[in-house]
Amino acid sequence: HVLSTITKHYTPKLVALLNDSIEFRVAKIKGDFVWHSHSTTDELFFVLEGGPLILKFRHVFGDEGSEEVVVLGKGDLFVVPKGTQHLPGAEEEVHVLIAESKGELNTGDLGVTERTAVIEDVRQ
C-alpha cells in the first residue's frame, strides 16, 4: 500500500493518471501547509483515513476579504475551484487522495519553494 511508504507529510505520490491530463496523488497531511492557489486547475481532495482535513479559503474582493473553513472527514470529497487561495491542514494526521492537472506543483502559483514536493511516480 502506497500510503504505508510515505514517511513525510505533504509529499504526494502519483498513483494514477487519467486521460494523460489528471493526476491522482495520495498524501499524508498534518499541520498547516502554505496558502496557495492554482490558477489553471481545480484541486480535488478526498479523505481516505484519519483527520479531519481542514481546508481554509480566502476570498478577496478589492481591499475586502473573508475566510471560510471546510472540515472533511473520512469519505468526504471537496473540490477547490481554480484560482481560490487555500490552506490545507490537519491537527491529526489525515490520508488524502488529491486530483489535479498533470504536472501541477503542490505549491501552485507560489512556484518552487521549500514546501514544493517532487511528485514521485509510484504507479505499478
JSON list of C-alpha atoms in Angstrom, two decimals:
[
{"chain": "A", "resi": 1, "resn": "HIS", "atom": "CA", "xyz": [0.00, 0.00, 0.00]},
{"chain": "A", "resi": 2, "resn": "VAL", "atom": "CA", "xyz": [1.50, 3.32, -1.12]},
{"chain": "A", "resi": 3, "resn": "LEU", "atom": "CA", "xyz": [0.43, 5.29, 1.97]},
{"chain": "A", "resi": 4, "resn": "SER", "atom": "CA", "xyz": [2.47, 2.99, 4.22]},
{"chain": "A", "resi": 5, "resn": "THR", "atom": "CA", "xyz": [5.61, 4.08, 2.34]},
{"chain": "A", "resi": 6, "resn": "ILE", "atom": "CA", "xyz": [5.03, 7.80, 2.96]},
{"chain": "A", "resi": 7, "resn": "THR", "atom": "CA", "xyz": [7.08, 8.99, 5.93]},
{"chain": "A", "resi": 8, "resn": "LYS", "atom": "CA", "xyz": [6.87, 12.77, 5.47]},
{"chain": "A", "resi": 9, "resn": "HIS", "atom": "CA", "xyz": [3.76, 14.96, 5.43]},
{"chain": "A", "resi": 10, "resn": "TYR", "atom": "CA", "xyz": [2.94, 16.90, 2.26]},
{"chain": "A", "resi": 11, "resn": "THR", "atom": "CA", "xyz": [4.94, 14.60, -0.05]},
{"chain": "A", "resi": 12, "resn": "PRO", "atom": "CA", "xyz": [2.33, 13.37, -2.54]},
{"chain": "A", "resi": 13, "resn": "LYS", "atom": "CA", "xyz": [2.88, 10.20, -4.59]},
{"chain": "A", "resi": 14, "resn": "LEU", "atom": "CA", "xyz": [1.43, 9.81, -8.09]},
{"chain": "A", "resi": 15, "resn": "VAL", "atom": "CA", "xyz": [-0.78, 6.71, -8.12]},
{"chain": "A", "resi": 16, "resn": "ALA", "atom": "CA", "xyz": [-2.80, 7.14, -11.36]},
{"chain": "A", "resi": 17, "resn": "LEU", "atom": "CA", "xyz": [-3.06, 9.29, -14.47]},
{"chain": "A", "resi": 18, "resn": "LEU", "atom": "CA", "xyz": [-6.45, 9.82, -16.16]},
{"chain": "A", "resi": 19, "resn": "ASN", "atom": "CA", "xyz": [-6.61, 10.70, -19.89]},
{"chain": "A", "resi": 20, "resn": "ASP", "atom": "CA", "xyz": [-2.97, 11.79, -19.71]},
{"chain": "A", "resi": 21, "resn": "SER", "atom": "CA", "xyz": [-4.16, 15.01, -18.04]},
{"chain": "A", "resi": 22, "resn": "ILE", "atom": "CA", "xyz": [-5.40, 14.43, -14.47]},
{"chain": "A", "resi": 23, "resn": "GLU", "atom": "CA", "xyz": [-3.02, 13.16, -11.79]},
{"chain": "A", "resi": 24, "resn": "PHE", "atom": "CA", "xyz": [-4.29, 11.24, -8.79]},
{"chain": "A", "resi": 25, "resn": "ARG", "atom": "CA", "xyz": [-1.92, 11.58, -5.84]},
{"chain": "A", "resi": 26, "resn": "VAL", "atom": "CA", "xyz": [-2.01, 10.25, -2.30]},
{"chain": "A", "resi": 27, "resn": "ALA", "atom": "CA", "xyz": [-0.50, 12.13, 0.62]},
{"chain": "A", "resi": 28, "resn": "LYS", "atom": "CA", "xyz": [-0.38, 12.36, 4.38]},
{"chain": "A", "resi": 29, "resn": "ILE", "atom": "CA", "xyz": [-1.24, 15.74, 5.88]},
{"chain": "A", "resi": 30, "resn": "LYS", "atom": "CA", "xyz": [-0.57, 17.02, 9.38]},
{"chain": "A", "resi": 31, "resn": "GLY", "atom": "CA", "xyz": [-0.12, 20.63, 10.45]},
{"chain": "A", "resi": 32, "resn": "ASP", "atom": "CA", "xyz": [-0.74, 23.55, 8.11]},
{"chain": "A", "resi": 33, "resn": "PHE", "atom": "CA", "xyz": [0.68, 23.67, 4.59]},
{"chain": "A", "resi": 34, "resn": "VAL", "atom": "CA", "xyz": [1.03, 27.11, 2.91]},
{"chain": "A", "resi": 35, "resn": "TRP", "atom": "CA", "xyz": [-1.53, 29.50, 1.44]},
{"chain": "A", "resi": 36, "resn": "HIS", "atom": "CA", "xyz": [-1.55, 28.99, -2.32]},
{"chain": "A", "resi": 37, "resn": "SER", "atom": "CA", "xyz": [-3.81, 28.76, -5.36]},
{"chain": "A", "resi": 38, "resn": "HIS", "atom": "CA", "xyz": [-3.85, 27.01, -8.72]},
{"chain": "A", "resi": 39, "resn": "SER", "atom": "CA", "xyz": [-4.81, 29.46, -11.49]},
{"chain": "A", "resi": 40, "resn": "THR", "atom": "CA", "xyz": [-5.38, 26.84, -14.19]},
{"chain": "A", "resi": 41, "resn": "THR", "atom": "CA", "xyz": [-6.81, 23.83, -12.37]},
{"chain": "A", "resi": 42, "resn": "ASP", "atom": "CA", "xyz": [-9.35, 22.79, -9.78]},
{"chain": "A", "resi": 43, "resn": "GLU", "atom": "CA", "xyz": [-8.00, 20.60, -6.97]},
{"chain": "A", "resi": 44, "resn": "LEU", "atom": "CA", "xyz": [-9.99, 17.69, -5.56]},
{"chain": "A", "resi": 45, "resn": "PHE", "atom": "CA", "xyz": [-9.45, 16.39, -2.02]},
{"chain": "A", "resi": 46, "resn": "PHE", "atom": "CA", "xyz": [-10.90, 13.03, -0.91]},
{"chain": "A", "resi": 47, "resn": "VAL", "atom": "CA", "xyz": [-10.30, 11.90, 2.68]},
{"chain": "A", "resi": 48, "resn": "LEU", "atom": "CA", "xyz": [-9.22, 8.24, 2.91]},
{"chain": "A", "resi": 49, "resn": "GLU", "atom": "CA", "xyz": [-8.39, 7.93, 6.63]},
{"chain": "A", "resi": 50, "resn": "GLY", "atom": "CA", "xyz": [-7.83, 9.99, 9.77]},
{"chain": "A", "resi": 51, "resn": "GLY", "atom": "CA", "xyz": [-8.31, 13.65, 10.10]},
{"chain": "A", "resi": 52, "resn": "PRO", "atom": "CA", "xyz": [-10.37, 15.64, 9.81]},
{"chain": "A", "resi": 53, "resn": "LEU", "atom": "CA", "xyz": [-8.88, 17.60, 6.92]},
{"chain": "A", "resi": 54, "resn": "ILE", "atom": "CA", "xyz": [-9.31, 21.33, 7.43]},
{"chain": "A", "resi": 55, "resn": "LEU", "atom": "CA", "xyz": [-9.42, 23.44, 4.26]},
{"chain": "A", "resi": 56, "resn": "LYS", "atom": "CA", "xyz": [-9.24, 27.20, 4.76]},
{"chain": "A", "resi": 57, "resn": "PHE", "atom": "CA", "xyz": [-10.15, 29.56, 1.91]},
{"chain": "A", "resi": 58, "resn": "ARG", "atom": "CA", "xyz": [-9.59, 33.25, 1.25]},
{"chain": "A", "resi": 59, "resn": "HIS", "atom": "CA", "xyz": [-12.00, 35.26, -0.82]},
{"chain": "A", "resi": 60, "resn": "VAL", "atom": "CA", "xyz": [-10.61, 38.65, -1.80]},
{"chain": "A", "resi": 61, "resn": "PHE", "atom": "CA", "xyz": [-12.77, 41.36, -3.37]},
{"chain": "A", "resi": 62, "resn": "GLY", "atom": "CA", "xyz": [-10.83, 44.58, -3.89]},
{"chain": "A", "resi": 63, "resn": "ASP", "atom": "CA", "xyz": [-9.49, 45.55, -0.47]},
{"chain": "A", "resi": 64, "resn": "GLU", "atom": "CA", "xyz": [-12.06, 43.41, 1.34]},
{"chain": "A", "resi": 65, "resn": "GLY", "atom": "CA", "xyz": [-11.62, 39.74, 2.14]},
{"chain": "A", "resi": 66, "resn": "SER", "atom": "CA", "xyz": [-13.17, 36.90, 4.01]},
{"chain": "A", "resi": 67, "resn": "GLU", "atom": "CA", "xyz": [-12.03, 33.50, 5.17]},
{"chain": "A", "resi": 68, "resn": "GLU", "atom": "CA", "xyz": [-14.04, 30.29, 5.12]},
{"chain": "A", "resi": 69, "resn": "VAL", "atom": "CA", "xyz": [-13.33, 26.82, 6.53]},
{"chain": "A", "resi": 70, "resn": "VAL", "atom": "CA", "xyz": [-14.46, 23.42, 5.28]},
{"chain": "A", "resi": 71, "resn": "VAL", "atom": "CA", "xyz": [-13.92, 20.39, 7.53]},
{"chain": "A", "resi": 72, "resn": "LEU", "atom": "CA", "xyz": [-13.76, 16.98, 5.84]},
{"chain": "A", "resi": 73, "resn": "GLY", "atom": "CA", "xyz": [-13.96, 13.56, 7.49]},
{"chain": "A", "resi": 74, "resn": "LYS", "atom": "CA", "xyz": [-13.32, 10.09, 6.12]},
{"chain": "A", "resi": 75, "resn": "GLY", "atom": "CA", "xyz": [-15.18, 9.58, 2.84]},
{"chain": "A", "resi": 76, "resn": "ASP", "atom": "CA", "xyz": [-15.75, 13.31, 2.27]},
{"chain": "A", "resi": 77, "resn": "LEU", "atom": "CA", "xyz": [-14.79, 14.96, -1.01]},
{"chain": "A", "resi": 78, "resn": "PHE", "atom": "CA", "xyz": [-14.33, 18.63, -1.85]},
{"chain": "A", "resi": 79, "resn": "VAL", "atom": "CA", "xyz": [-13.21, 20.49, -4.97]},
{"chain": "A", "resi": 80, "resn": "VAL", "atom": "CA", "xyz": [-11.25, 23.72, -4.55]},
{"chain": "A", "resi": 81, "resn": "PRO", "atom": "CA", "xyz": [-12.10, 25.90, -7.58]},
{"chain": "A", "resi": 82, "resn": "LYS", "atom": "CA", "xyz": [-9.19, 27.11, -9.68]},
{"chain": "A", "resi": 83, "resn": "GLY", "atom": "CA", "xyz": [-7.82, 30.47, -8.58]},
{"chain": "A", "resi": 84, "resn": "THR", "atom": "CA", "xyz": [-9.03, 30.07, -4.97]},
{"chain": "A", "resi": 85, "resn": "GLN", "atom": "CA", "xyz": [-6.43, 30.70, -2.27]},
{"chain": "A", "resi": 86, "resn": "HIS", "atom": "CA", "xyz": [-6.49, 27.77, 0.13]},
{"chain": "A", "resi": 87, "resn": "LEU", "atom": "CA", "xyz": [-4.59, 26.29, 3.05]},
{"chain": "A", "resi": 88, "resn": "PRO", "atom": "CA", "xyz": [-4.91, 22.56, 3.72]},
{"chain": "A", "resi": 89, "resn": "GLY", "atom": "CA", "xyz": [-4.16, 21.33, 7.23]},
{"chain": "A", "resi": 90, "resn": "ALA", "atom": "CA", "xyz": [-4.98, 18.84, 9.95]},
{"chain": "A", "resi": 91, "resn": "GLU", "atom": "CA", "xyz": [-4.43, 18.63, 13.69]},
{"chain": "A", "resi": 92, "resn": "GLU", "atom": "CA", "xyz": [-4.34, 14.82, 13.47]},
{"chain": "A", "resi": 93, "resn": "GLU", "atom": "CA", "xyz": [-2.74, 13.04, 10.54]},
{"chain": "A", "resi": 94, "resn": "VAL", "atom": "CA", "xyz": [-5.07, 12.57, 7.58]},
{"chain": "A", "resi": 95, "resn": "HIS", "atom": "CA", "xyz": [-4.57, 10.47, 4.44]},
{"chain": "A", "resi": 96, "resn": "VAL", "atom": "CA", "xyz": [-5.95, 12.02, 1.27]},
{"chain": "A", "resi": 97, "resn": "LEU", "atom": "CA", "xyz": [-6.38, 11.40, -2.42]},
{"chain": "A", "resi": 98, "resn": "ILE", "atom": "CA", "xyz": [-5.77, 14.56, -4.46]},
{"chain": "A", "resi": 99, "resn": "ALA", "atom": "CA", "xyz": [-6.64, 15.08, -8.13]},
{"chain": "A", "resi": 100, "resn": "GLU", "atom": "CA", "xyz": [-5.38, 17.97, -10.23]},
{"chain": "A", "resi": 101, "resn": "SER", "atom": "CA", "xyz": [-3.91, 18.74, -13.64]},
{"chain": "A", "resi": 102, "resn": "LYS", "atom": "CA", "xyz": [-0.83, 16.83, -14.73]},
{"chain": "A", "resi": 103, "resn": "GLY", "atom": "CA", "xyz": [2.42, 18.48, -13.67]},
{"chain": "A", "resi": 104, "resn": "GLU", "atom": "CA", "xyz": [0.81, 20.98, -11.27]},
{"chain": "A", "resi": 105, "resn": "LEU", "atom": "CA", "xyz": [3.07, 21.98, -8.37]},
{"chain": "A", "resi": 106, "resn": "ASN", "atom": "CA", "xyz": [1.68, 21.18, -4.93]},
{"chain": "A", "resi": 107, "resn": "THR", "atom": "CA", "xyz": [2.52, 24.80, -4.06]},
{"chain": "A", "resi": 108, "resn": "GLY", "atom": "CA", "xyz": [0.59, 26.06, -7.10]},
{"chain": "A", "resi": 109, "resn": "ASP", "atom": "CA", "xyz": [1.08, 29.69, -8.05]},
{"chain": "A", "resi": 110, "resn": "LEU", "atom": "CA", "xyz": [3.74, 30.19, -5.36]},
{"chain": "A", "resi": 111, "resn": "GLY", "atom": "CA", "xyz": [6.13, 28.40, -7.69]},
{"chain": "A", "resi": 112, "resn": "VAL", "atom": "CA", "xyz": [9.03, 26.41, -6.33]},
{"chain": "A", "resi": 113, "resn": "THR", "atom": "CA", "xyz": [9.55, 26.97, -2.60]},
{"chain": "A", "resi": 114, "resn": "GLU", "atom": "CA", "xyz": [10.95, 24.95, 0.29]},
{"chain": "A", "resi": 115, "resn": "ARG", "atom": "CA", "xyz": [7.49, 23.32, 0.55]},
{"chain": "A", "resi": 116, "resn": "THR", "atom": "CA", "xyz": [7.34, 22.20, -3.10]},
{"chain": "A", "resi": 117, "resn": "ALA", "atom": "CA", "xyz": [7.38, 18.41, -3.32]},
{"chain": "A", "resi": 118, "resn": "VAL", "atom": "CA", "xyz": [8.91, 16.32, -6.06]},
{"chain": "A", "resi": 119, "resn": "ILE", "atom": "CA", "xyz": [5.96, 14.13, -7.02]},
{"chain": "A", "resi": 120, "resn": "GLU", "atom": "CA", "xyz": [7.20, 10.55, -7.06]},
{"chain": "A", "resi": 121, "resn": "ASP", "atom": "CA", "xyz": [5.51, 8.31, -9.63]},
{"chain": "A", "resi": 122, "resn": "VAL", "atom": "CA", "xyz": [4.65, 5.05, -7.85]},
{"chain": "A", "resi": 123, "resn": "ARG", "atom": "CA", "xyz": [2.32, 3.61, -10.48]},
{"chain": "A", "resi": 124, "resn": "GLN", "atom": "CA", "xyz": [2.75, -0.13, -10.98]}
]
